[in-house]
PDB file of C-alpha atoms in Angstrom:
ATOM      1  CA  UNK A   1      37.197 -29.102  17.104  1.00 81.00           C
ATOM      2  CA  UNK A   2      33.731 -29.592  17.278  1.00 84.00           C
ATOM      3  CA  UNK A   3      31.108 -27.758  15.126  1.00 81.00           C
ATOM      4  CA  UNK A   4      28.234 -26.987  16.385  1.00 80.00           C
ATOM      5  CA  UNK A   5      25.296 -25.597  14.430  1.00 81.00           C
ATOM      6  CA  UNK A   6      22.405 -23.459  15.874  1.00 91.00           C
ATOM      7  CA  UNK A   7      18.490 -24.838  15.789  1.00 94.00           C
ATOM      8  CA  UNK A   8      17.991 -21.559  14.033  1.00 97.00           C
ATOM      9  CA  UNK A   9      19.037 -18.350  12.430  1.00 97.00           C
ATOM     10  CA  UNK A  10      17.496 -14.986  12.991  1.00 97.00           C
ATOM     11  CA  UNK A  11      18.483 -11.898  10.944  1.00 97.00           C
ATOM     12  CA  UNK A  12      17.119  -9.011  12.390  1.00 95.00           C
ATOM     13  CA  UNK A  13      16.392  -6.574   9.723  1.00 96.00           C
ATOM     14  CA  UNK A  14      14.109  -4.562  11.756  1.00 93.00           C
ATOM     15  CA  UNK A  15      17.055  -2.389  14.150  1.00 82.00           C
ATOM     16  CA  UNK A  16      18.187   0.996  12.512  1.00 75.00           C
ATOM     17  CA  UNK A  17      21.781  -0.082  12.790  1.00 72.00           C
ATOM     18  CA  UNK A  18      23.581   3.136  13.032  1.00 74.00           C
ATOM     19  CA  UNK A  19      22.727   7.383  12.456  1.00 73.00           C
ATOM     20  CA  UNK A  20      22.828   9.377   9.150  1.00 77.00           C
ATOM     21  CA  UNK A  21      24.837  12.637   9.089  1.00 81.00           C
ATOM     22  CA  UNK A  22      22.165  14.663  10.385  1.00 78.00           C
ATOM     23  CA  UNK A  23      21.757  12.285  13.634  1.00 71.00           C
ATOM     24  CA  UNK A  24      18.632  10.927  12.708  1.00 70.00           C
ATOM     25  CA  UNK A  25      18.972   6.640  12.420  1.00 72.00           C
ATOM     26  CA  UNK A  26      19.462   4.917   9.321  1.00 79.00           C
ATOM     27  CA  UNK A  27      16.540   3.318   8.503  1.00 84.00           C
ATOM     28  CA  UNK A  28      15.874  -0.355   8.949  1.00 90.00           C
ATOM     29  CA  UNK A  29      17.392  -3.182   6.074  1.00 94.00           C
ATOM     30  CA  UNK A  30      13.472  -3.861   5.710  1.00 95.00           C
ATOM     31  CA  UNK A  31      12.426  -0.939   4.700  1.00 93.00           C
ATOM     32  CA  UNK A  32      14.362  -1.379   1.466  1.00 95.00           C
ATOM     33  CA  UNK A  33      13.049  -4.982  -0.214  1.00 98.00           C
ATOM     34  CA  UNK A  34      15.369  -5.348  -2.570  1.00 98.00           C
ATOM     35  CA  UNK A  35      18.337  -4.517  -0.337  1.00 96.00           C
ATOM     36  CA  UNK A  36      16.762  -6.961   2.599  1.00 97.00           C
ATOM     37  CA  UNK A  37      16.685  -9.758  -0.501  1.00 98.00           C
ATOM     38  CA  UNK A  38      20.646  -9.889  -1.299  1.00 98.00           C
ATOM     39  CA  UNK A  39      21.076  -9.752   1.884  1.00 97.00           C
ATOM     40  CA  UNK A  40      19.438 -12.757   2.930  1.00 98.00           C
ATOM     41  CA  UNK A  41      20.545 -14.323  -0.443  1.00 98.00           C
ATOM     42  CA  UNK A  42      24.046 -13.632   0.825  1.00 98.00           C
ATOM     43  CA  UNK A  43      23.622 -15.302   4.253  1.00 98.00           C
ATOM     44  CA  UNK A  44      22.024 -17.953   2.911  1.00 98.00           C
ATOM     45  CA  UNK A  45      24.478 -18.862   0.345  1.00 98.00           C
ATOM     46  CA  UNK A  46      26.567 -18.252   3.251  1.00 96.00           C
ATOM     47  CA  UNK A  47      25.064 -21.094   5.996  1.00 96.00           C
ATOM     48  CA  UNK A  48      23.885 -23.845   3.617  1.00 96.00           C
ATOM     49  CA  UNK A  49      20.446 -25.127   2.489  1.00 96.00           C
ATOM     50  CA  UNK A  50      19.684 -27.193   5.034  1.00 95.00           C
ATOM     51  CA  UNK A  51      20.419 -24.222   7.902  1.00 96.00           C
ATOM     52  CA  UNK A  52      16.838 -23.006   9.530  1.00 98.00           C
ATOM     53  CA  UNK A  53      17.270 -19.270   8.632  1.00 98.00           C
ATOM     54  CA  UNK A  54      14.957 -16.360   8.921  1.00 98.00           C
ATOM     55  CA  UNK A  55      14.002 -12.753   9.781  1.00 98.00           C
ATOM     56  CA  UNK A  56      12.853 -10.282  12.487  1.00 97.00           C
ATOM     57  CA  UNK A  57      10.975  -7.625  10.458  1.00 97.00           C
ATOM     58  CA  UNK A  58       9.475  -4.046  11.757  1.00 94.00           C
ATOM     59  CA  UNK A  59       6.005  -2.781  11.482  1.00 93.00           C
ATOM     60  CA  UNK A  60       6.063  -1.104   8.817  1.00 94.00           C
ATOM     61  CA  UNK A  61       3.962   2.010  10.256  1.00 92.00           C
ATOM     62  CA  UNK A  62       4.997   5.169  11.426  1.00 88.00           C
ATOM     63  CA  UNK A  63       3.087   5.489  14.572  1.00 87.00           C
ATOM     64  CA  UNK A  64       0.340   3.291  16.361  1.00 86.00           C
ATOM     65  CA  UNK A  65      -2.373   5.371  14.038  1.00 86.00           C
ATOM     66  CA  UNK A  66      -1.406   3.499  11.266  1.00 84.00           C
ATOM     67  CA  UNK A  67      -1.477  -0.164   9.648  1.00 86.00           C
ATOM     68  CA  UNK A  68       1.205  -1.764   8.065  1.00 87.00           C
ATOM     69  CA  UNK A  69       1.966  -0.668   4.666  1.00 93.00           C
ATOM     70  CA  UNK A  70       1.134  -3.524   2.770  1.00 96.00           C
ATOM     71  CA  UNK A  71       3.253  -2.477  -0.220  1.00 97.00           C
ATOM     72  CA  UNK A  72       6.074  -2.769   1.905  1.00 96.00           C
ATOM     73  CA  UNK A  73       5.254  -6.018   3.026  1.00 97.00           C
ATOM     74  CA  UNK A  74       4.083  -7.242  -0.260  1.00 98.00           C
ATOM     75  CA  UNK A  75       8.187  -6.072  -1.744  1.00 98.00           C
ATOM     76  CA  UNK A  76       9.479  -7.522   1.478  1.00 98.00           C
ATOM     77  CA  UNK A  77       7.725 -11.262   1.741  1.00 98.00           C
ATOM     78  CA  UNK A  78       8.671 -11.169  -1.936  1.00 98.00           C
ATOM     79  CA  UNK A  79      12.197 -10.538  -1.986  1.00 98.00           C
ATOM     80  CA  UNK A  80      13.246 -12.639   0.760  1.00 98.00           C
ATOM     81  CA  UNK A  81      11.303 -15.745   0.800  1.00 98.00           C
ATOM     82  CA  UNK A  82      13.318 -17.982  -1.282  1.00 98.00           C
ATOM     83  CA  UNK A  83      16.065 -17.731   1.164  1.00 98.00           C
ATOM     84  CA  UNK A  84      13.858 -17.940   4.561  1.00 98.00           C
ATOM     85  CA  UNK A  85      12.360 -20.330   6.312  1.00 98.00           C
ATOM     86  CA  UNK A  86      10.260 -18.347   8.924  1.00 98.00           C
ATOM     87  CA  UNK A  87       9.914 -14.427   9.918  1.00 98.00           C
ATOM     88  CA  UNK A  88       9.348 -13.139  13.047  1.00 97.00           C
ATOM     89  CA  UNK A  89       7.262  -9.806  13.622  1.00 96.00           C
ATOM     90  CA  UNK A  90       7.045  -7.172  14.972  1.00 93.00           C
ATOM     91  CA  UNK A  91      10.006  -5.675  16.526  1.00 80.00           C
ATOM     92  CA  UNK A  92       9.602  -2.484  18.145  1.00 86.00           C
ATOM     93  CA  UNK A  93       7.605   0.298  17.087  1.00 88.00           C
ATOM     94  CA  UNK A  94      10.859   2.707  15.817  1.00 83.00           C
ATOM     95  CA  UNK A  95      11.759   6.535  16.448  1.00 81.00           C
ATOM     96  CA  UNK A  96       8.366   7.589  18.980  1.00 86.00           C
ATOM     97  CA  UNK A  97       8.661  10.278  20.689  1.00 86.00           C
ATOM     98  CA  UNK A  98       9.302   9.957  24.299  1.00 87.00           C
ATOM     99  CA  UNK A  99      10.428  13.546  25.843  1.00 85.00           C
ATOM    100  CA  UNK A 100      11.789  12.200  29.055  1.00 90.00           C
ATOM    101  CA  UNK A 101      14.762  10.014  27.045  1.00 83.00           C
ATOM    102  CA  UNK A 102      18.196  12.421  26.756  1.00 83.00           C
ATOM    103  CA  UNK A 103      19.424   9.771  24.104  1.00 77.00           C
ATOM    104  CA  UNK A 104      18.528   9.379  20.472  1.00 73.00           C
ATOM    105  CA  UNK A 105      17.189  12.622  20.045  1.00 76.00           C
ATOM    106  CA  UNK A 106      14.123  11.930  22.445  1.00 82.00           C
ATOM    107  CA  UNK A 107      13.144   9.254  19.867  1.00 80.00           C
ATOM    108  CA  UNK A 108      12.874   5.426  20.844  1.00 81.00           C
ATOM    109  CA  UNK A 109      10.857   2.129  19.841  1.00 84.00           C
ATOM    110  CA  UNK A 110       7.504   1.319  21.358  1.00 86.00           C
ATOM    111  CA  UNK A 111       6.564  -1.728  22.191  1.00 89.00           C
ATOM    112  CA  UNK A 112       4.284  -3.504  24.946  1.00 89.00           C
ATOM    113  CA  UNK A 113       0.450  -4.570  25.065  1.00 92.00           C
ATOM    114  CA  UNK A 114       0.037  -0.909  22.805  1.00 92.00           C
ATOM    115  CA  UNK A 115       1.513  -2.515  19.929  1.00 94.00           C
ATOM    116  CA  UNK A 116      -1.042  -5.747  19.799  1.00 95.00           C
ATOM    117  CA  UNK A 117      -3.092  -4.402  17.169  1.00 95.00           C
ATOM    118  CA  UNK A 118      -0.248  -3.352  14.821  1.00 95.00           C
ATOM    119  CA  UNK A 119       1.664  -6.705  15.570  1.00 96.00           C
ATOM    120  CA  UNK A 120      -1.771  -8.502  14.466  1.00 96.00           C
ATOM    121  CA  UNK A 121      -1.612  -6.442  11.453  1.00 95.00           C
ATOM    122  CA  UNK A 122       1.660  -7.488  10.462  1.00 96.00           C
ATOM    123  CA  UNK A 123       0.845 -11.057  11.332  1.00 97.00           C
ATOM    124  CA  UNK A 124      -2.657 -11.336   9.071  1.00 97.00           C
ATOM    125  CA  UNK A 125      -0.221  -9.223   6.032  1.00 97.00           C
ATOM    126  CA  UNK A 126       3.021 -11.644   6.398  1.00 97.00           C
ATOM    127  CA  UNK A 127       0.662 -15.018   6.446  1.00 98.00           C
ATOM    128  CA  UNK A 128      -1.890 -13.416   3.407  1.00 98.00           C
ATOM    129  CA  UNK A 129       1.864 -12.995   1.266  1.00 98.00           C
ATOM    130  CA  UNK A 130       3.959 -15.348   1.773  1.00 98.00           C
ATOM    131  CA  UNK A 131       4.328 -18.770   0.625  1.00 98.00           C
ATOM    132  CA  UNK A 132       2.931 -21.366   3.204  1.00 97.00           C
ATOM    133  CA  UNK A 133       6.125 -22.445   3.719  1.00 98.00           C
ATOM    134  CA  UNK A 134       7.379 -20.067   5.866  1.00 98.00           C
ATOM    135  CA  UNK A 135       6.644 -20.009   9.318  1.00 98.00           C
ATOM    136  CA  UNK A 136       5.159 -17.316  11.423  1.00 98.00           C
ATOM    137  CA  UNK A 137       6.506 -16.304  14.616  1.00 97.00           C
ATOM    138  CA  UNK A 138       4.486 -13.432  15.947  1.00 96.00           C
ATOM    139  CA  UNK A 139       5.779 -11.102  18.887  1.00 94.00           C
ATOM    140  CA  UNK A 140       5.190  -7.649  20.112  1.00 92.00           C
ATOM    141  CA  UNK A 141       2.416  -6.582  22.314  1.00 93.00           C
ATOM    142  CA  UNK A 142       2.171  -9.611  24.655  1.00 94.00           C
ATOM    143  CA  UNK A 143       2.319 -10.407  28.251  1.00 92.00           C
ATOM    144  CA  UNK A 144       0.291 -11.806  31.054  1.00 91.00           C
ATOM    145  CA  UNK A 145      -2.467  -9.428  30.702  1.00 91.00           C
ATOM    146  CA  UNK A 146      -3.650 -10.408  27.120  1.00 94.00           C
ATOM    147  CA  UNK A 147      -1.638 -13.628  26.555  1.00 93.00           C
ATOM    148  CA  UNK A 148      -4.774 -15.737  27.018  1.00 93.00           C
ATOM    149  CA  UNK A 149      -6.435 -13.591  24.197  1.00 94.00           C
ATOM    150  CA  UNK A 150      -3.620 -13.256  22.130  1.00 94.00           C
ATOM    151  CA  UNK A 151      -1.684 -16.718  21.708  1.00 93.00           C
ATOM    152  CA  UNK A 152      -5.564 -18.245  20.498  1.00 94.00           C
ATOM    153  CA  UNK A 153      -6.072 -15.824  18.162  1.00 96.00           C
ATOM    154  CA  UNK A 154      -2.578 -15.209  16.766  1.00 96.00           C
ATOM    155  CA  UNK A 155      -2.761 -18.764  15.664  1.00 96.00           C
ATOM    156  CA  UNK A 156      -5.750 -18.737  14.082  1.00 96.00           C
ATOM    157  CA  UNK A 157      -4.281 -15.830  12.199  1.00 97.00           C
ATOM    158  CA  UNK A 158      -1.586 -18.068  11.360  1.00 97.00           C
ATOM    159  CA  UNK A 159       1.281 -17.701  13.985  1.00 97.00           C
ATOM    160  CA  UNK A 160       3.200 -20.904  14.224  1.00 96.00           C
ATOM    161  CA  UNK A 161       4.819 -19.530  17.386  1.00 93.00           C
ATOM    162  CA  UNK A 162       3.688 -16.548  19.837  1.00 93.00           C
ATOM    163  CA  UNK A 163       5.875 -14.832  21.935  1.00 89.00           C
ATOM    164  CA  UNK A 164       6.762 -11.632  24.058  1.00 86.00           C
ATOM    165  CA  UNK A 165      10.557 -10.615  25.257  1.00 82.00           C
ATOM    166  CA  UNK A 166       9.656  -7.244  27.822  1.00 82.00           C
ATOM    167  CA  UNK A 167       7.634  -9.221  30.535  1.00 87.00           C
ATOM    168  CA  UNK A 168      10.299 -12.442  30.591  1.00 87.00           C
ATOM    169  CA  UNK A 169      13.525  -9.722  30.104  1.00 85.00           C
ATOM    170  CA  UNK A 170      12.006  -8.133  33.395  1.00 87.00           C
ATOM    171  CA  UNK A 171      11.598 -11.236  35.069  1.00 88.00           C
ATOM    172  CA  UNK A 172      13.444 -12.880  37.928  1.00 90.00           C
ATOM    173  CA  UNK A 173      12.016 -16.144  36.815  1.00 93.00           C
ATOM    174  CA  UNK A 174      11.262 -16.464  32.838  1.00 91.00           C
ATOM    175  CA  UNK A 175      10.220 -20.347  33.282  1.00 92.00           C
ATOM    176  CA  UNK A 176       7.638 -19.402  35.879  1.00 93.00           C
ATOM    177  CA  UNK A 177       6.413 -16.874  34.000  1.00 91.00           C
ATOM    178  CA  UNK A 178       6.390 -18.970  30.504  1.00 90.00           C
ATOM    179  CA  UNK A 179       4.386 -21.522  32.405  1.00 92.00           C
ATOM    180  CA  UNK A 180       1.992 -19.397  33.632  1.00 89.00           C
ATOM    181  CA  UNK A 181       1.629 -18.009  30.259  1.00 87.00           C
ATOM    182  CA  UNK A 182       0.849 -21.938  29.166  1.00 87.00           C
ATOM    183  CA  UNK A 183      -1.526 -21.940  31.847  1.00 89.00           C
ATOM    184  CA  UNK A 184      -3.537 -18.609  30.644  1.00 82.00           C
ATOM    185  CA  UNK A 185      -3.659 -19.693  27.294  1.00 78.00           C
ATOM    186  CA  UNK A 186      -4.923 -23.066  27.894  1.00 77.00           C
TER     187      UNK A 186
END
């Protein structure tokens, strides 16, 4: 049998993963530090020293009125960077209201070219706390329309890596579209 180990490991901590009694969702791992922390403790006792391992981590912010709440951040960077080697951010804006879904109480995550200015947020909060180590991966509010504004100026806020997922999950051809994203942000 032949083992085969990934490039990379991503634990997304950002996903409610399941509902509460009431039917509300469970909130995501990183909104509690400490319990985010063990966990990635855990996994990385779990794949080695030498596995690339990281995080997907929310916004931290209620609605697109808000920036990240640093404190959160601060607890979060804190707790799980001896075990990481990168986090990713932002995943979806969680639980907005959207009246025409008949699922999840009307409730869903947000995410497209909206969420740019929160997703900067989290990216200039992440880089600011933790150690230089750790890379920055920095997603949420990009596609064709901003990418050549975006990718530039992600960087220089200390993005390793900049990326989208709607635009290339919609597409019927995600290498055209990723080189024509190279192309904008030339």
């Amino acid at each position: 049998v032949e083992i085969v180990r990934p490039t990379a490991i991503e634990v997304n901590l950002s996903c409610p993963n399941g509902m509460l009694d009431d039917g509300s969702f469970h909130p995501p791992v990183c909104n509690n530090a400490k319990a985010s922390g063990e966990l990635m403790q855990a996994t990385r006792s779990r794949v080695g020293a030498d596995q690339c391992l990281g995080i997907k981590d929310s916004a931290h912010v209620p609605t697109l009125r808000y920036n990240a709440n640093v404190i959160e951040i601060m607890h979060l960077v804190r707790d799980t960077s001896p075990y990481i080697d990168f986090a990713t951010g932002i995943n979806t804006i969680a639980e907005q209201p959207f009246p025409e879904l008949t699922a999840g109480g009307g409730r869903g995550g947000m995410s497209g070219p909206i969420i740019a200015d929160v997703a900067r947020d989290w990216l200039e909060n992440w880089r600011y706390y933790a150690p230089s180590r750790i890379a920055i991966l920095s997603c949420g509010g990009v596609d064709s329309n901003n990418v050549a504004e975006e990718l530039p100026l992600r960087v220089s806020k200390g993005a390793l890596l900049v990326g989208g997922a709607q635009e290339f999950y919609r597409s019927g051809k995600p290498h055209e579209l990723a080189a024509r994203w190279a192309i904008e942000a030339a």
